[in-house]
Short mmCIF file of C-alpha atoms in Angstrom, two decimals:
data_model
loop_
_atom_site.label_atom_id
_atom_site.label_comp_id
_atom_site.label_asym_id
_atom_site.label_seq_id
_atom_site.Cartn_x
_atom_site.Cartn_y
_atom_site.Cartn_z
CA UNK A 32 9.31 26.13 14.62
CA UNK A 33 12.76 27.25 16.25
CA UNK A 34 13.67 28.40 19.51
CA UNK A 35 17.22 28.93 19.41
CA UNK A 36 18.90 30.11 16.31
CA UNK A 37 22.02 27.63 15.17
CA UNK A 38 25.27 29.53 14.61
CA UNK A 39 25.69 30.75 11.38
CA UNK A 40 28.57 28.39 10.76
CA UNK A 41 26.79 25.27 11.18
CA UNK A 42 23.29 26.73 9.14
CA UNK A 43 25.72 26.98 6.16
CA UNK A 44 27.24 23.44 6.54
CA UNK A 45 24.09 22.28 6.47
CA UNK A 46 22.55 24.83 4.24
CA UNK A 47 25.31 23.38 1.45
CA UNK A 48 24.45 19.42 2.26
CA UNK A 49 20.43 19.52 2.26
CA UNK A 50 20.49 21.59 -0.81
CA UNK A 51 23.06 18.89 -2.53
CA UNK A 52 21.09 16.10 -1.20
CA UNK A 53 18.21 16.90 -3.49
CA UNK A 54 20.08 17.01 -6.73
CA UNK A 55 22.09 14.25 -5.48
CA UNK A 56 17.91 12.19 -5.31
CA UNK A 57 17.81 13.10 -9.44
CA UNK A 58 20.92 11.89 -10.09
CA UNK A 59 19.44 8.31 -11.54
CA UNK A 60 16.97 10.06 -13.16
CA UNK A 61 16.22 10.86 -17.35
CA UNK A 62 15.38 13.78 -18.93
CA UNK A 63 12.06 12.99 -19.35
CA UNK A 64 10.86 11.77 -16.11
CA UNK A 65 11.91 15.47 -14.34
CA UNK A 66 8.45 16.80 -16.07
CA UNK A 67 5.74 14.19 -15.48
CA UNK A 68 2.95 14.42 -12.95
CA UNK A 69 0.74 11.08 -13.10
CA UNK A 70 -1.68 12.21 -11.21
CA UNK A 71 -2.54 15.64 -9.16
CA UNK A 72 -1.07 13.98 -5.52
CA UNK A 73 2.58 13.99 -7.93
CA UNK A 74 4.38 16.74 -8.49
CA UNK A 75 7.15 16.71 -11.12
CA UNK A 76 10.98 16.46 -9.71
CA UNK A 77 12.12 19.71 -11.20
CA UNK A 78 9.06 21.39 -9.90
CA UNK A 79 10.38 20.11 -6.15
CA UNK A 80 13.99 20.86 -7.57
CA UNK A 81 12.39 24.87 -8.16
CA UNK A 82 9.45 25.28 -5.42
CA UNK A 83 11.98 24.49 -2.73
CA UNK A 84 14.67 27.71 -4.06
CA UNK A 85 11.77 29.63 -4.64
CA UNK A 86 10.88 29.43 -0.76
CA UNK A 87 14.67 30.94 -0.06
CA UNK A 88 13.98 33.40 -3.00
CA UNK A 89 10.94 34.52 -1.75
CA UNK A 90 10.81 34.21 1.85
CA UNK A 91 14.18 35.15 2.54
CA UNK A 92 16.36 37.11 -0.45
CA UNK A 93 13.48 39.14 -1.18
CA UNK A 94 13.04 40.62 2.02
CA UNK A 95 16.36 40.19 3.66
CA UNK A 96 19.06 41.17 1.47
CA UNK A 97 19.24 44.70 0.10
CA UNK A 98 19.60 45.40 -3.57
CA UNK A 99 18.60 41.48 -4.16
CA UNK A 100 17.35 41.16 -7.45
CA UNK A 101 14.56 38.23 -8.24
CA UNK A 102 16.05 35.86 -11.22
CA UNK A 103 12.91 35.64 -12.15
CA UNK A 104 10.15 37.46 -11.16
CA UNK A 105 7.90 35.16 -13.47
CA UNK A 106 8.70 32.19 -11.29
CA UNK A 107 6.81 33.06 -8.52
CA UNK A 108 3.68 31.56 -10.18
CA UNK A 109 4.73 28.38 -10.95
CA UNK A 110 6.23 27.41 -7.66
CA UNK A 111 4.09 29.16 -5.26
CA UNK A 112 2.64 25.56 -3.55
CA UNK A 113 -0.34 26.85 -1.83
CA UNK A 114 0.15 30.09 -0.57
CA UNK A 115 -2.40 32.53 -0.43
CA UNK A 116 -0.95 35.40 0.95
CA UNK A 117 1.90 35.05 -2.35
CA UNK A 118 -0.28 35.84 -4.81
CA UNK A 119 -1.63 33.61 -7.84
CA UNK A 120 -0.19 29.94 -8.92
CA UNK A 121 -0.63 27.19 -11.29
CA UNK A 122 -3.17 24.94 -9.84
CA UNK A 123 -1.63 21.62 -8.57
CA UNK A 124 -2.82 19.24 -11.54
CA UNK A 125 -1.32 21.42 -14.68
CA UNK A 126 2.33 21.45 -12.94
CA UNK A 127 3.10 18.43 -15.07
CA UNK A 128 1.69 20.33 -18.31
CA UNK A 129 5.21 22.97 -18.00
CA UNK A 130 7.57 21.92 -20.06
CA UNK A 131 8.93 25.40 -19.17
CA UNK A 132 11.29 26.60 -17.42
CA UNK A 133 13.28 23.99 -18.45
CA UNK A 134 15.48 21.85 -16.47
CA UNK A 135 18.41 23.47 -16.82
CA UNK A 136 17.56 26.63 -16.04
CA UNK A 137 15.86 25.63 -13.38
CA UNK A 138 18.88 24.05 -11.72
CA UNK A 139 20.66 27.71 -12.51
CA UNK A 140 17.73 29.02 -10.47
CA UNK A 141 19.09 26.92 -7.76
CA UNK A 142 23.31 28.41 -8.12
CA UNK A 143 21.71 31.97 -8.33
CA UNK A 144 19.36 31.81 -5.34
CA UNK A 145 22.52 29.38 -3.35
CA UNK A 146 24.89 32.52 -4.05
CA UNK A 147 23.07 34.78 -2.58
CA UNK A 148 22.01 32.93 0.32
CA UNK A 149 25.53 32.21 0.74
CA UNK A 150 25.78 36.53 1.09
CA UNK A 151 23.19 36.61 3.31
CA UNK A 152 23.99 33.56 6.05
CA UNK A 153 27.77 35.53 5.78
CA UNK A 154 25.53 38.59 8.27
CA UNK A 155 24.76 35.87 11.10
CA UNK A 156 21.33 37.30 11.62
CA UNK A 157 19.68 35.19 14.32
CA UNK A 158 16.16 35.82 13.00
CA UNK A 159 17.76 35.05 9.31
CA UNK A 160 19.51 31.77 10.11
CA UNK A 161 16.22 30.46 12.07
CA UNK A 162 14.32 31.36 8.89
CA UNK A 163 16.87 29.55 7.11
CA UNK A 164 16.50 26.46 9.25
CA UNK A 165 12.82 26.49 9.03
CA UNK A 166 13.50 26.49 4.69
CA UNK A 167 15.82 23.53 5.20
CA UNK A 168 13.35 21.80 6.91
CA UNK A 169 11.17 22.52 4.35
CA UNK A 170 13.20 21.56 1.58
CA UNK A 171 13.86 17.84 3.64
CA UNK A 172 9.99 17.58 3.76
CA UNK A 173 10.03 18.33 -0.28
CA UNK A 174 13.04 15.62 -0.54
CA UNK A 175 10.96 13.13 0.79
CA UNK A 176 7.89 13.65 -1.39
CA UNK A 177 10.32 14.48 -4.57
CA UNK A 178 11.54 10.56 -3.49
CA UNK A 179 7.86 9.26 -3.48
CA UNK A 180 7.22 11.31 -6.47
CA UNK A 181 10.35 9.65 -8.65
CA UNK A 182 8.53 6.09 -7.06
CA UNK A 183 4.79 6.84 -8.58
CA UNK A 184 6.22 8.21 -11.82
CA UNK A 185 8.66 4.73 -12.36
CA UNK A 186 6.21 2.38 -10.70
CA UNK A 187 3.07 3.75 -12.57
CA UNK A 188 5.36 2.81 -15.95
CA UNK A 189 4.07 -0.37 -17.16
CA UNK A 190 8.42 -1.15 -17.78
CA UNK A 191 8.13 -0.80 -13.80
CA UNK A 192 12.34 0.45 -14.61
CA UNK A 193 14.20 0.42 -10.90
CA UNK A 194 15.29 3.91 -9.53
CA UNK A 195 18.91 2.25 -8.32
CA UNK A 196 19.66 -1.49 -8.64
CA UNK A 197 20.13 -3.23 -5.03
CA UNK A 198 19.62 -6.83 -4.73
CA UNK A 199 18.52 -8.09 -1.56
CA UNK A 200 17.69 -11.23 0.17
CA UNK A 201 15.38 -12.50 1.74
CA UNK A 202 14.94 -12.82 6.07
CA UNK A 203 13.24 -14.81 8.33
CA UNK A 204 10.16 -12.74 9.78
CA UNK A 205 10.50 -11.75 13.91
CA UNK A 206 7.24 -12.68 15.84
CA UNK A 207 4.56 -10.44 16.48
CA UNK A 208 3.57 -9.49 20.34
CA UNK A 209 2.00 -6.65 22.24
CA UNK A 210 4.12 -5.07 24.39
CA UNK A 211 2.70 -3.29 27.90
CA UNK A 212 2.25 -0.04 28.11
CA UNK A 213 1.25 1.64 31.16
CA UNK A 214 -1.92 4.10 31.38
CA UNK A 215 -1.32 7.44 33.33
CA UNK A 216 -1.02 11.01 32.61
CA UNK A 217 1.85 11.50 30.88
CA UNK A 218 3.60 15.08 28.88
CA UNK A 219 2.77 15.36 24.74
CA UNK A 220 4.53 17.57 22.03
CA UNK A 221 8.18 18.89 21.69
CA UNK A 222 10.37 20.24 24.65
CA UNK A 223 13.33 22.25 24.02
CA UNK A 224 15.28 24.77 22.08
CA UNK A 225 16.07 22.67 19.08
CA UNK A 226 13.91 22.90 15.73
CA UNK A 227 10.32 21.81 15.35
CA UNK A 228 7.13 22.33 13.29
CA UNK A 229 4.95 24.93 14.79
CA UNK A 230 2.00 21.62 14.87
CA UNK A 231 4.06 19.80 17.56
CA UNK A 232 4.17 22.93 20.62
CA UNK A 233 2.36 23.68 22.83
CA UNK A 234 3.50 20.82 25.31
CA UNK A 235 0.17 19.21 27.16
CA UNK A 236 -0.88 16.27 29.24
CA UNK A 237 -2.63 13.25 28.12
CA UNK A 238 -4.37 10.26 30.03
CA UNK A 239 -4.40 7.25 28.75
CA UNK A 240 -5.43 3.52 29.78
CA UNK A 241 -3.46 0.66 29.41
CA UNK A 242 -2.53 -0.77 26.11
CA UNK A 243 -0.39 -2.70 24.12
CA UNK A 244 1.20 -1.85 21.25
CA UNK A 245 3.10 -3.78 18.08
CA UNK A 246 6.46 -4.94 18.80
CA UNK A 247 6.96 -3.99 14.66
CA UNK A 248 5.32 -3.46 12.02
CA UNK A 249 3.13 -5.42 9.69
CA UNK A 250 4.22 -7.30 7.08
CA UNK A 251 3.90 -8.11 3.55
CA UNK A 252 2.88 -11.43 4.89
CA UNK A 253 0.51 -10.67 7.55
CA UNK A 254 -1.23 -8.71 5.26
CA UNK A 255 -1.97 -11.57 2.24
CA UNK A 256 -3.16 -13.20 4.87
CA UNK A 257 -5.57 -10.52 5.40
CA UNK A 258 -6.42 -10.83 1.59
CA UNK A 259 -6.97 -14.15 1.60
CA UNK A 260 -9.65 -14.05 4.23
CA UNK A 261 -11.35 -11.11 1.54
CA UNK A 262 -9.98 -8.53 3.28
CA UNK A 263 -11.10 -6.23 1.33
CA UNK A 264 -14.73 -7.29 0.69
CA UNK A 265 -15.95 -7.77 3.73
CA UNK A 266 -17.92 -4.52 4.55
CA UNK A 267 -17.81 -5.21 8.04
CA UNK A 268 -14.46 -4.64 8.65
CA UNK A 269 -14.36 -1.28 7.04
CA UNK A 270 -15.25 2.38 7.43
CA UNK A 271 -18.39 3.34 5.61
CA UNK A 272 -16.11 6.03 3.35
CA UNK A 273 -13.57 3.17 3.48
CA UNK A 274 -15.54 0.26 1.59
CA UNK A 275 -16.66 2.54 -0.60
CA UNK A 276 -13.50 3.71 -1.29
CA UNK A 277 -11.89 0.01 -1.44
CA UNK A 278 -14.04 -1.31 -3.70
CA UNK A 279 -13.55 1.22 -6.63
CA UNK A 280 -9.88 -0.25 -6.70
CA UNK A 281 -8.55 -1.34 -9.70
CA UNK A 282 -6.54 -3.49 -7.60
CA UNK A 283 -6.95 -4.67 -4.46
CA UNK A 284 -3.96 -4.74 -2.77
CA UNK A 285 -1.83 -1.87 -1.72
CA UNK A 286 0.00 0.56 -4.36
CA UNK A 287 2.13 -0.96 -6.49
CA UNK A 288 1.41 -4.89 -5.63
CA UNK A 289 0.52 -6.14 -9.14
CA UNK A 290 -0.93 -9.89 -9.48
CA UNK A 291 0.76 -12.26 -12.04
CA UNK A 292 -1.00 -15.79 -12.10
CA UNK A 293 -0.69 -17.06 -8.85
CA UNK A 294 1.97 -14.78 -7.39
CA UNK A 295 1.88 -10.94 -6.29
CA UNK A 296 4.50 -8.72 -7.36
CA UNK A 297 5.60 -5.69 -5.90
CA UNK A 298 7.33 -2.64 -7.23
CA UNK A 299 10.10 -1.18 -5.56
CA UNK A 300 12.62 1.74 -6.34
CA UNK A 301 15.41 -0.71 -5.79
CA UNK A 302 14.76 -4.04 -7.53
CA UNK A 303 11.85 -2.48 -9.95
CA UNK A 304 8.77 -5.03 -10.17
CA UNK A 305 9.93 -8.27 -7.80
CA UNK A 306 8.25 -10.89 -6.12
CA UNK A 307 6.71 -10.12 -2.57
CA UNK A 308 8.64 -10.77 0.55
CA UNK A 309 6.25 -12.08 3.13
CA UNK A 310 8.97 -10.74 5.49
CA UNK A 311 9.48 -6.66 4.93
CA UNK A 312 6.62 -4.30 6.20
CA UNK A 313 4.38 -3.52 3.78
CA UNK A 314 3.78 -0.07 2.72
CA UNK A 315 1.41 2.17 0.62
CA UNK A 316 -1.31 1.42 2.25
CA UNK A 317 -4.05 4.10 2.63
CA UNK A 318 -5.29 4.66 6.30
CA UNK A 319 -8.49 2.79 5.10
CA UNK A 320 -6.86 -0.23 4.10
CA UNK A 321 -5.14 -0.17 7.92
CA UNK A 322 -8.38 0.37 10.17
CA UNK A 323 -9.70 -2.02 8.37
CA UNK A 324 -6.01 -4.60 8.58
CA UNK A 325 -6.40 -3.96 12.22
CA UNK A 326 -9.78 -4.84 13.33
CA UNK A 327 -9.37 -8.02 10.98
CA UNK A 328 -6.55 -8.67 13.73
CA UNK A 329 -8.71 -8.30 16.17
CA UNK A 330 -6.97 -5.12 17.07
CA UNK A 331 -6.65 -1.20 16.76
CA UNK A 332 -4.49 1.55 15.23
CA UNK A 333 -2.70 3.32 17.72
CA UNK A 334 -3.93 6.73 18.99
CA UNK A 335 -0.92 9.35 18.05
CA UNK A 336 -0.64 10.06 21.29
CA UNK A 337 -0.06 6.33 22.57
CA UNK A 338 2.62 5.68 19.31
CA UNK A 339 4.40 8.77 21.33
CA UNK A 340 4.30 7.04 24.98
CA UNK A 341 5.57 4.24 23.31
CA UNK A 342 8.32 5.71 21.15
CA UNK A 343 9.27 7.24 24.51
CA UNK A 344 9.81 4.07 26.56
CA UNK A 345 11.19 1.84 23.48
CA UNK A 346 12.88 4.53 21.59
CA UNK A 347 13.52 7.58 22.84
CA UNK A 348 16.51 8.96 20.95
CA UNK A 349 16.61 8.61 16.74
CA UNK A 350 18.35 6.07 15.98
CA UNK A 351 21.43 6.29 13.98
CA UNK A 352 21.41 2.97 12.21
CA UNK A 353 17.88 3.28 11.03
CA UNK A 354 16.83 3.07 7.43
CA UNK A 355 16.45 6.85 6.80
CA UNK A 356 17.13 7.75 3.42
CA UNK A 357 21.14 8.53 3.96
CA UNK A 358 21.37 4.41 4.05
CA UNK A 359 19.62 4.55 0.36
CA UNK A 360 17.93 1.43 0.86
CA UNK A 361 14.30 3.28 -0.69
CA UNK A 362 12.14 0.41 0.66
CA UNK A 363 11.17 -0.38 4.45
CA UNK A 364 13.55 -3.55 6.01
CA UNK A 365 12.40 -6.71 7.92
CA UNK A 366 12.78 -5.71 11.70
CA UNK A 367 16.51 -7.46 12.35
CA UNK A 368 15.30 -8.95 16.31
CA UNK A 369 12.99 -9.22 18.69
CA UNK A 370 14.42 -6.16 19.94
CA UNK A 371 13.78 -4.16 16.60
CA UNK A 372 10.77 -2.36 17.36
CA UNK A 373 10.86 -0.51 14.06
CA UNK A 374 9.21 2.62 15.67
CA UNK A 375 11.38 5.31 13.55
CA UNK A 376 12.29 5.07 10.46
CA UNK A 377 10.73 1.90 7.54
CA UNK A 378 6.85 3.59 7.27
CA UNK A 379 4.80 6.25 8.31
CA UNK A 380 2.83 4.74 10.80
CA UNK A 381 -0.89 5.36 10.51
CA UNK A 382 -2.59 6.28 13.99
CA UNK A 383 -6.06 6.48 14.64
CA UNK A 384 -5.63 10.60 15.26
CA UNK A 385 -7.04 12.77 13.53
CA UNK A 386 -4.93 15.87 12.81
CA UNK A 387 -6.18 18.91 15.54
CA UNK A 388 -4.11 21.54 16.50
CA UNK A 389 -2.73 21.27 20.40
CA UNK A 390 -3.95 23.17 23.14
CA UNK A 391 -2.88 26.39 23.14
CA UNK A 392 -1.64 26.24 19.54
CA UNK A 393 0.84 28.65 18.57
CA UNK A 394 0.30 29.36 14.93
CA UNK A 395 2.39 31.95 13.31
CA UNK A 396 1.27 34.77 12.22
CA UNK A 397 1.67 35.62 8.10
CA UNK A 398 2.15 33.54 5.66
CA UNK A 399 4.50 30.82 7.83
CA UNK A 400 0.80 30.50 9.39
CA UNK A 401 0.06 28.61 6.24
CA UNK A 402 2.46 26.02 6.62
CA UNK A 403 0.74 23.73 8.96
CA UNK A 404 -2.68 25.88 10.93
CA UNK A 405 -5.03 25.58 7.53
CA UNK A 406 -4.87 21.65 7.02
CA UNK A 407 -6.05 20.88 10.50
CA UNK A 408 -9.04 19.09 8.88
CA UNK A 409 -9.86 16.19 7.49
CA UNK A 410 -6.56 14.58 7.53
CA UNK A 411 -5.08 11.82 9.87
CA UNK A 412 -1.78 11.57 11.73
CA UNK A 413 1.09 9.44 10.86
CA UNK A 414 3.91 9.04 13.37
CA UNK A 415 7.90 7.63 13.41
CA UNK A 416 9.29 8.67 9.59
CA UNK A 417 10.11 6.31 6.66
CA UNK A 418 13.25 4.88 4.39
CA UNK A 419 12.36 8.20 2.13
CA UNK A 420 12.82 10.72 5.29
CA UNK A 421 16.48 12.48 6.35
CA UNK A 422 17.41 11.41 9.90
CA UNK A 423 17.71 15.10 10.78
CA UNK A 424 14.59 15.64 10.28
CA UNK A 425 13.10 13.71 12.19
CA UNK A 426 12.13 13.42 16.12
CA UNK A 427 9.19 11.11 18.20
CA UNK A 428 6.88 14.37 18.35
CA UNK A 429 6.90 15.11 14.68
CA UNK A 430 3.20 15.29 13.18
CA UNK A 431 3.02 13.89 9.55
CA UNK A 432 -0.95 13.95 8.32
CA UNK A 433 -2.22 13.16 5.17
CA UNK A 434 -5.89 12.30 3.62
CA UNK A 435 -7.16 8.48 4.76
CA UNK A 436 -7.12 7.73 0.90
CA UNK A 437 -3.51 8.49 0.50
CA UNK A 438 -1.23 5.83 0.19
CA UNK A 439 1.70 6.96 -2.26
CA UNK A 440 3.71 8.20 0.71
CA UNK A 441 5.90 4.94 2.46
CA UNK A 442 3.11 3.99 5.12
CA UNK A 443 2.60 1.23 7.15
CA UNK A 444 0.40 0.09 9.90
CA UNK A 445 1.24 -1.26 13.80
CA UNK A 446 -0.71 -2.79 15.46
CA UNK A 447 -2.11 -1.79 19.60
CA UNK A 448 -4.49 -3.16 21.79
CA UNK A 449 -6.90 -2.40 25.03
CA UNK A 450 -5.50 -3.89 28.31
CA UNK A 451 -7.97 -4.92 30.78
#
């Protein structure tokens, strides 16, 4: 959460920029794409546009702008995601069944709320600007989900339509090595006055042993070697739940990989269906797959604490030139050199840490306490951001989290090792 409130001018500029980015990401879509929901995890693009707008209306305008009239109170049922405190809502799995409200109405709803938010922000109340900043980071989270959901919608279509055309050339694979990190007592978690989520607090000390961290992400070519060595069929490499999950896979490969004869193909947003590029980071893998691959490679996944310690050593600042959504690659790219550690951007990196509260975790009261705190069970932590993450949204202390079977996000693998 924000500790110090941004200025009124800064938050107004940020509001316009973030809200426009959501619309920009939808520009390549056709009308039919906005309502599709192929699986429960994927929400229709028009739902994301409506839900992020509902957040501002419900948590800012209704309680804080005198005389505000809701655009349509019935939309609360459509666009409430999981807030028990905000009343009944549509089942998540049924979001794609709703052909109404139409896209045109949702866009009108966004404009209606944006005009009201402009009036609210003109009042320059620090508590309002703080809450608005939180709402904008919430929308940026949904922009990443939006892009991932668009990929699933298009990637599961037998025509494999590309989101945008952008021909790329293959790159050489930089040799992998382990970078030594000295063990000891380290401080973990966010510090400072800038924005963070509540799950990044409170800062605390951890003790780690000497370890080695992979110098880059695992590549497609390296993962293919795992597959060729019967990686999906070797039960000794997998957790019990993982091997049962793997046996039920229709295609025993990362999500969006398809076999055509003797060749593996991959669906990407920028090129549609294309040959696997062995130099690119492997992505769209579950925690089960990441853990099994690490064991096959005689290594392991880093804990989230080891990851944060390594990041503080190797990449303490968010790189401006990183592969963020603003670069519009929409797919992980190969390491550019032996100095390119790929720690920030490209792929969310699975860690070997369960998603749990830090000591003295300050769970917020009220509806915002439902945002992170109630999900701290049966999920694993991911770090580092991805090619779908806005640069202004990420930090080295950012904790993402998903169940171990999820892989429709841009998830990847970094290896770690104990050092004796």
